Short mmCIF file of C-alpha atoms in Angstrom, two decimals:
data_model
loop_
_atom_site.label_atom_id
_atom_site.label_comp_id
_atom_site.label_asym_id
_atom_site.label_seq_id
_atom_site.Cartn_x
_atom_site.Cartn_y
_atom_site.Cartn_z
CA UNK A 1 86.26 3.65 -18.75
CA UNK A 2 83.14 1.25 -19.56
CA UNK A 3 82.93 -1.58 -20.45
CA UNK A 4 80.93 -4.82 -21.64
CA UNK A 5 80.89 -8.10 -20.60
CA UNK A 6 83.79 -9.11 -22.98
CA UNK A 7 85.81 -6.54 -21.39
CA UNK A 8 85.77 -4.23 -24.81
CA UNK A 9 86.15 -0.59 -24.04
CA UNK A 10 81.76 0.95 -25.00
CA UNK A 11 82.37 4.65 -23.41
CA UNK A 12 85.11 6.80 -21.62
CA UNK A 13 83.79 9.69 -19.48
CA UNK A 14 85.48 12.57 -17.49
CA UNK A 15 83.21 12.29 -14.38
CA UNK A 16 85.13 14.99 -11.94
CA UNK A 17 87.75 17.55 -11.95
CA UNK A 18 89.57 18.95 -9.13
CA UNK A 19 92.07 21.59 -8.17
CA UNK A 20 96.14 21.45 -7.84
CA UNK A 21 95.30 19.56 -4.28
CA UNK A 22 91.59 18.81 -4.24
CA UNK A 23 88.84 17.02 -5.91
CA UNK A 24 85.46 15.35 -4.29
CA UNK A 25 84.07 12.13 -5.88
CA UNK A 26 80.60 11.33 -5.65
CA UNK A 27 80.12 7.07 -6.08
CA UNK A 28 76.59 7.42 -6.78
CA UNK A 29 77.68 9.61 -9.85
CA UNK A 30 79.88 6.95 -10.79
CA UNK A 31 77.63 4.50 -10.74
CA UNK A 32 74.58 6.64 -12.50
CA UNK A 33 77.33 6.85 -15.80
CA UNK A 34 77.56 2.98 -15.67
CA UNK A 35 73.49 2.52 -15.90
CA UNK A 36 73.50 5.15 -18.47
CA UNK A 37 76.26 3.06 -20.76
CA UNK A 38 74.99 -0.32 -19.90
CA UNK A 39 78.61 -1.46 -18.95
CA UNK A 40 79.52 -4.52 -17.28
CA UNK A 41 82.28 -3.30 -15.87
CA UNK A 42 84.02 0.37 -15.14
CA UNK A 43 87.91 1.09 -14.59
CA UNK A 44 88.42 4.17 -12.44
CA UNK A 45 91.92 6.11 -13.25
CA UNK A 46 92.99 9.04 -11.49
CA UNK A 47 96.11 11.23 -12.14
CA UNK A 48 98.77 13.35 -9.38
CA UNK A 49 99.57 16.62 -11.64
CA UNK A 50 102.14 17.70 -9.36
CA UNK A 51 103.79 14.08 -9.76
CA UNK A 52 103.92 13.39 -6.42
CA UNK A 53 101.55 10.51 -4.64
CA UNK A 54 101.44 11.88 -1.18
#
């Protein structure tokens, strides 16, 4: 998620995509979608498919 300097949500973007027990995150890809919104700020979420956090 991206956002300005009020907080307000400006763009949400699907950066990666993984497997059932894999995925590889690049922070300078992160950071390249933030200078292409303009954000002030970026919230990173993540999900576990199978449900479990280990």
């Amino acid at each position: 998620l991206f956002l300005d300097n009020q907080h307000r949500m400006i763009a949400h973007e699907t950066l990666f995509t993984g497997t059932i027990n894999h995925t590889q995150v690049h922070p300078r890809e992160v950071v390249k979608a933030g200078l292409k919104h303009n954000c002030a700020a970026v919230i990173v979420a993540h999900c576990h498919p199978s449900g479990e956090a280990e």
